[in-house]
Amino acid sequence: METAAHILERAYDLGAGRHLAIGLSETVVEATDALDRDGQQERATRLREEIVRSAHCFIGLGDQLPEHEVAYGHAIVAPSLNLLIDAWRITDDLLLEKEITERLPWLPAFSGRQPHIRLHGVGIRHWDGFWFGRGRLFGDLRLRHAQHRR
């Protein structure tokens, strides 16, 4: 647990709270629960505060996510909601609850028509820009958008 907590603390020291890392808030929640069990409540509290601080950072941006996040397309929507949900569970803050409700419609916004019938309703895009479906793999979405703009 010590190593995991140290890595998470260092990540936040380096600015992780300004990025939407897949699984980060969930990992921090698990680590803080373990720290609590280990009698390290102050350390757990500091890490929980990082989750809340990060959530408020992204609330402040509204739907204007930084370009370094938007480049990953919809794969970042779920982590942003997970961050807000984890922060809400920590604080019970009504503002967080409101923001979660406003952002929930972002999830199905990516489940429309995809480049292949097997992907309709399955908006899954991996970090490296590839779309996944049951039977096919498609290339980078940004390239497709660039072709449509011509």
PDB file of C-alpha atoms in Angstrom:
ATOM      1  CA  MET A   1       0.000   0.000   0.000  1.00  0.00           C
ATOM      2  CA  GLU A   2       2.874   2.344   0.772  1.00  0.00           C
ATOM      3  CA  THR A   3       4.172   2.247  -2.796  1.00  0.00           C
ATOM      4  CA  ALA A   4       0.736   2.827  -4.312  1.00  0.00           C
ATOM      5  CA  ALA A   5       0.027   5.764  -2.012  1.00  0.00           C
ATOM      6  CA  HIS A   6       3.423   7.286  -2.759  1.00  0.00           C
ATOM      7  CA  ILE A   7       2.871   6.987  -6.524  1.00  0.00           C
ATOM      8  CA  LEU A   8      -0.570   8.603  -6.260  1.00  0.00           C
ATOM      9  CA  GLU A   9       0.718  11.426  -4.078  1.00  0.00           C
ATOM     10  CA  ARG A  10       3.558  12.060  -6.506  1.00  0.00           C
ATOM     11  CA  ALA A  11       1.164  11.983  -9.466  1.00  0.00           C
ATOM     12  CA  TYR A  12      -0.916  14.729  -7.883  1.00  0.00           C
ATOM     13  CA  ASP A  13       2.242  16.682  -7.041  1.00  0.00           C
ATOM     14  CA  LEU A  14       3.075  16.581 -10.753  1.00  0.00           C
ATOM     15  CA  GLY A  15      -0.384  17.776 -11.827  1.00  0.00           C
ATOM     16  CA  ALA A  16      -2.457  14.637 -12.302  1.00  0.00           C
ATOM     17  CA  GLY A  17      -5.492  16.501 -10.972  1.00  0.00           C
ATOM     18  CA  ARG A  18      -5.572  18.593 -14.148  1.00  0.00           C
ATOM     19  CA  HIS A  19      -5.844  15.526 -16.370  1.00  0.00           C
ATOM     20  CA  LEU A  20      -8.598  12.967 -16.818  1.00  0.00           C
ATOM     21  CA  ALA A  21      -6.695   9.740 -16.347  1.00  0.00           C
ATOM     22  CA  ILE A  22      -8.739   6.604 -16.865  1.00  0.00           C
ATOM     23  CA  GLY A  23      -9.177   4.862 -13.522  1.00  0.00           C
ATOM     24  CA  LEU A  24      -7.303   7.426 -11.425  1.00  0.00           C
ATOM     25  CA  SER A  25     -10.096   8.481  -9.093  1.00  0.00           C
ATOM     26  CA  GLU A  26     -11.217   4.879  -8.635  1.00  0.00           C
ATOM     27  CA  THR A  27      -7.652   3.871  -7.775  1.00  0.00           C
ATOM     28  CA  VAL A  28      -7.357   6.713  -5.288  1.00  0.00           C
ATOM     29  CA  VAL A  29     -10.621   5.661  -3.612  1.00  0.00           C
ATOM     30  CA  GLU A  30      -9.307   2.100  -3.231  1.00  0.00           C
ATOM     31  CA  ALA A  31      -5.966   3.353  -1.934  1.00  0.00           C
ATOM     32  CA  THR A  32      -7.586   5.698   0.585  1.00  0.00           C
ATOM     33  CA  ASP A  33      -9.770   2.901   1.903  1.00  0.00           C
ATOM     34  CA  ALA A  34      -6.632   0.812   2.397  1.00  0.00           C
ATOM     35  CA  LEU A  35      -4.846   3.729   4.065  1.00  0.00           C
ATOM     36  CA  ASP A  36      -7.789   4.127   6.442  1.00  0.00           C
ATOM     37  CA  ARG A  37      -7.570   0.438   7.343  1.00  0.00           C
ATOM     38  CA  ASP A  38      -3.848   0.905   7.918  1.00  0.00           C
ATOM     39  CA  GLY A  39      -4.447   3.778  10.337  1.00  0.00           C
ATOM     40  CA  GLN A  40      -3.228   6.484   7.943  1.00  0.00           C
ATOM     41  CA  GLN A  41      -6.380   8.623   7.961  1.00  0.00           C
ATOM     42  CA  GLU A  42      -4.593  11.949   7.411  1.00  0.00           C
ATOM     43  CA  ARG A  43      -2.858  10.651   4.321  1.00  0.00           C
ATOM     44  CA  ALA A  44      -6.125   9.190   3.049  1.00  0.00           C
ATOM     45  CA  THR A  45      -7.878  12.503   3.633  1.00  0.00           C
ATOM     46  CA  ARG A  46      -5.234  14.397   1.654  1.00  0.00           C
ATOM     47  CA  LEU A  47      -5.659  12.052  -1.315  1.00  0.00           C
ATOM     48  CA  ARG A  48      -9.450  12.343  -1.134  1.00  0.00           C
ATOM     49  CA  GLU A  49      -9.052  16.121  -1.164  1.00  0.00           C
ATOM     50  CA  GLU A  50      -7.078  15.757  -4.400  1.00  0.00           C
ATOM     51  CA  ILE A  51     -10.030  13.974  -6.010  1.00  0.00           C
ATOM     52  CA  VAL A  52     -12.388  16.741  -4.922  1.00  0.00           C
ATOM     53  CA  ARG A  53      -9.971  19.466  -6.060  1.00  0.00           C
ATOM     54  CA  SER A  54      -9.625  17.778  -9.449  1.00  0.00           C
ATOM     55  CA  ALA A  55     -13.407  17.462  -9.808  1.00  0.00           C
ATOM     56  CA  HIS A  56     -13.828  21.169  -9.123  1.00  0.00           C
ATOM     57  CA  CYS A  57     -11.100  21.954 -11.646  1.00  0.00           C
ATOM     58  CA  PHE A  58     -13.106  20.210 -14.365  1.00  0.00           C
ATOM     59  CA  ILE A  59     -16.407  21.662 -13.182  1.00  0.00           C
ATOM     60  CA  GLY A  60     -14.846  25.080 -13.658  1.00  0.00           C
ATOM     61  CA  LEU A  61     -14.148  24.245 -17.287  1.00  0.00           C
ATOM     62  CA  GLY A  62     -17.746  23.265 -18.020  1.00  0.00           C
ATOM     63  CA  ASP A  63     -17.955  21.625 -21.408  1.00  0.00           C
ATOM     64  CA  GLN A  64     -14.775  23.366 -22.573  1.00  0.00           C
ATOM     65  CA  LEU A  65     -12.360  20.565 -21.774  1.00  0.00           C
ATOM     66  CA  PRO A  66      -8.704  21.324 -22.475  1.00  0.00           C
ATOM     67  CA  GLU A  67      -7.482  20.331 -25.913  1.00  0.00           C
ATOM     68  CA  HIS A  68      -5.140  17.731 -24.406  1.00  0.00           C
ATOM     69  CA  GLU A  69      -8.303  15.973 -23.151  1.00  0.00           C
ATOM     70  CA  VAL A  70     -10.519  16.523 -26.189  1.00  0.00           C
ATOM     71  CA  ALA A  71      -7.896  14.890 -28.398  1.00  0.00           C
ATOM     72  CA  TYR A  72      -8.944  11.593 -26.846  1.00  0.00           C
ATOM     73  CA  GLY A  73     -12.525  12.026 -27.968  1.00  0.00           C
ATOM     74  CA  HIS A  74     -15.281  10.398 -26.004  1.00  0.00           C
ATOM     75  CA  ALA A  75     -12.971   8.012 -24.157  1.00  0.00           C
ATOM     76  CA  ILE A  76     -12.524  10.813 -21.654  1.00  0.00           C
ATOM     77  CA  VAL A  77     -16.225  11.376 -20.890  1.00  0.00           C
ATOM     78  CA  ALA A  78     -16.566   8.324 -18.641  1.00  0.00           C
ATOM     79  CA  PRO A  79     -13.443   9.160 -16.576  1.00  0.00           C
ATOM     80  CA  SER A  80     -14.718  12.719 -16.104  1.00  0.00           C
ATOM     81  CA  LEU A  81     -18.011  11.380 -14.790  1.00  0.00           C
ATOM     82  CA  ASN A  82     -16.233   8.844 -12.587  1.00  0.00           C
ATOM     83  CA  LEU A  83     -14.150  11.661 -11.127  1.00  0.00           C
ATOM     84  CA  LEU A  84     -17.243  13.721 -10.331  1.00  0.00           C
ATOM     85  CA  ILE A  85     -19.066  10.714  -8.881  1.00  0.00           C
ATOM     86  CA  ASP A  86     -16.121   9.776  -6.658  1.00  0.00           C
ATOM     87  CA  ALA A  87     -15.813  13.385  -5.459  1.00  0.00           C
ATOM     88  CA  TRP A  88     -19.568  13.487  -4.772  1.00  0.00           C
ATOM     89  CA  ARG A  89     -19.367  10.259  -2.754  1.00  0.00           C
ATOM     90  CA  ILE A  90     -16.590  11.807  -0.667  1.00  0.00           C
ATOM     91  CA  THR A  91     -18.340  15.134  -0.054  1.00  0.00           C
ATOM     92  CA  ASP A  92     -22.073  14.693  -0.716  1.00  0.00           C
ATOM     93  CA  ASP A  93     -21.785  18.143  -2.357  1.00  0.00           C
ATOM     94  CA  LEU A  94     -24.974  19.166  -4.170  1.00  0.00           C
ATOM     95  CA  LEU A  95     -22.963  21.074  -6.787  1.00  0.00           C
ATOM     96  CA  LEU A  96     -21.210  17.849  -7.751  1.00  0.00           C
ATOM     97  CA  GLU A  97     -24.551  16.058  -7.949  1.00  0.00           C
ATOM     98  CA  LYS A  98     -25.881  18.789 -10.263  1.00  0.00           C
ATOM     99  CA  GLU A  99     -22.794  18.623 -12.483  1.00  0.00           C
ATOM    100  CA  ILE A 100     -23.020  14.827 -12.732  1.00  0.00           C
ATOM    101  CA  THR A 101     -26.642  15.126 -13.853  1.00  0.00           C
ATOM    102  CA  GLU A 102     -25.716  17.716 -16.482  1.00  0.00           C
ATOM    103  CA  ARG A 103     -22.885  15.591 -17.869  1.00  0.00           C
ATOM    104  CA  LEU A 104     -24.656  12.226 -17.982  1.00  0.00           C
ATOM    105  CA  PRO A 105     -26.104  12.990 -21.440  1.00  0.00           C
ATOM    106  CA  TRP A 106     -22.545  13.240 -22.749  1.00  0.00           C
ATOM    107  CA  LEU A 107     -22.176   9.451 -22.529  1.00  0.00           C
ATOM    108  CA  PRO A 108     -24.791   8.378 -25.093  1.00  0.00           C
ATOM    109  CA  ALA A 109     -23.786  11.252 -27.382  1.00  0.00           C
ATOM    110  CA  PHE A 110     -21.164   8.900 -28.800  1.00  0.00           C
ATOM    111  CA  SER A 111     -23.402   5.906 -29.355  1.00  0.00           C
ATOM    112  CA  GLY A 112     -24.786   7.001 -32.715  1.00  0.00           C
ATOM    113  CA  ARG A 113     -23.899   5.753 -36.152  1.00  0.00           C
ATOM    114  CA  GLN A 114     -20.340   4.519 -36.327  1.00  0.00           C
ATOM    115  CA  PRO A 115     -18.209   3.508 -39.318  1.00  0.00           C
ATOM    116  CA  HIS A 116     -19.588  -0.055 -39.300  1.00  0.00           C
ATOM    117  CA  ILE A 117     -22.982  -1.535 -38.431  1.00  0.00           C
ATOM    118  CA  ARG A 118     -21.444  -3.680 -35.693  1.00  0.00           C
ATOM    119  CA  LEU A 119     -20.395  -0.528 -33.890  1.00  0.00           C
ATOM    120  CA  HIS A 120     -23.789   1.202 -33.856  1.00  0.00           C
ATOM    121  CA  GLY A 121     -24.627   1.904 -30.251  1.00  0.00           C
ATOM    122  CA  VAL A 122     -21.143   0.869 -29.144  1.00  0.00           C
ATOM    123  CA  GLY A 123     -19.044   3.993 -28.844  1.00  0.00           C
ATOM    124  CA  ILE A 124     -15.742   2.580 -27.628  1.00  0.00           C
ATOM    125  CA  ARG A 125     -12.592   4.400 -28.592  1.00  0.00           C
ATOM    126  CA  HIS A 126      -9.260   3.375 -27.174  1.00  0.00           C
ATOM    127  CA  TRP A 127      -6.632   5.917 -26.099  1.00  0.00           C
ATOM    128  CA  ASP A 128      -4.587   5.358 -29.255  1.00  0.00           C
ATOM    129  CA  GLY A 129      -7.431   6.487 -31.493  1.00  0.00           C
ATOM    130  CA  PHE A 130      -8.834   3.147 -32.577  1.00  0.00           C
ATOM    131  CA  TRP A 131     -12.510   2.204 -32.530  1.00  0.00           C
ATOM    132  CA  PHE A 132     -13.389  -1.250 -31.285  1.00  0.00           C
ATOM    133  CA  GLY A 133     -16.364  -3.361 -32.209  1.00  0.00           C
ATOM    134  CA  ARG A 134     -17.290  -7.006 -31.942  1.00  0.00           C
ATOM    135  CA  GLY A 135     -15.608  -7.943 -35.166  1.00  0.00           C
ATOM    136  CA  ARG A 136     -13.570  -5.024 -36.464  1.00  0.00           C
ATOM    137  CA  LEU A 137     -11.006  -2.413 -35.539  1.00  0.00           C
ATOM    138  CA  PHE A 138     -11.128   1.024 -37.137  1.00  0.00           C
ATOM    139  CA  GLY A 139      -8.488   3.696 -37.425  1.00  0.00           C
ATOM    140  CA  ASP A 140      -8.140   7.061 -35.830  1.00  0.00           C
ATOM    141  CA  LEU A 141     -11.324   9.114 -35.621  1.00  0.00           C
ATOM    142  CA  ARG A 142      -9.455  12.379 -36.175  1.00  0.00           C
ATOM    143  CA  LEU A 143      -8.413  11.235 -39.643  1.00  0.00           C
ATOM    144  CA  ARG A 144     -12.021  10.487 -40.554  1.00  0.00           C
ATOM    145  CA  HIS A 145     -13.163  13.913 -39.341  1.00  0.00           C
ATOM    146  CA  ALA A 146     -10.404  15.580 -41.366  1.00  0.00           C
ATOM    147  CA  GLN A 147     -11.579  13.749 -44.495  1.00  0.00           C
ATOM    148  CA  HIS A 148     -15.190  14.872 -43.952  1.00  0.00           C
ATOM    149  CA  ARG A 149     -14.136  18.513 -43.604  1.00  0.00           C
ATOM    150  CA  ARG A 150     -12.627  18.604 -47.095  1.00  0.00           C
TER     151      ARG A 150
END
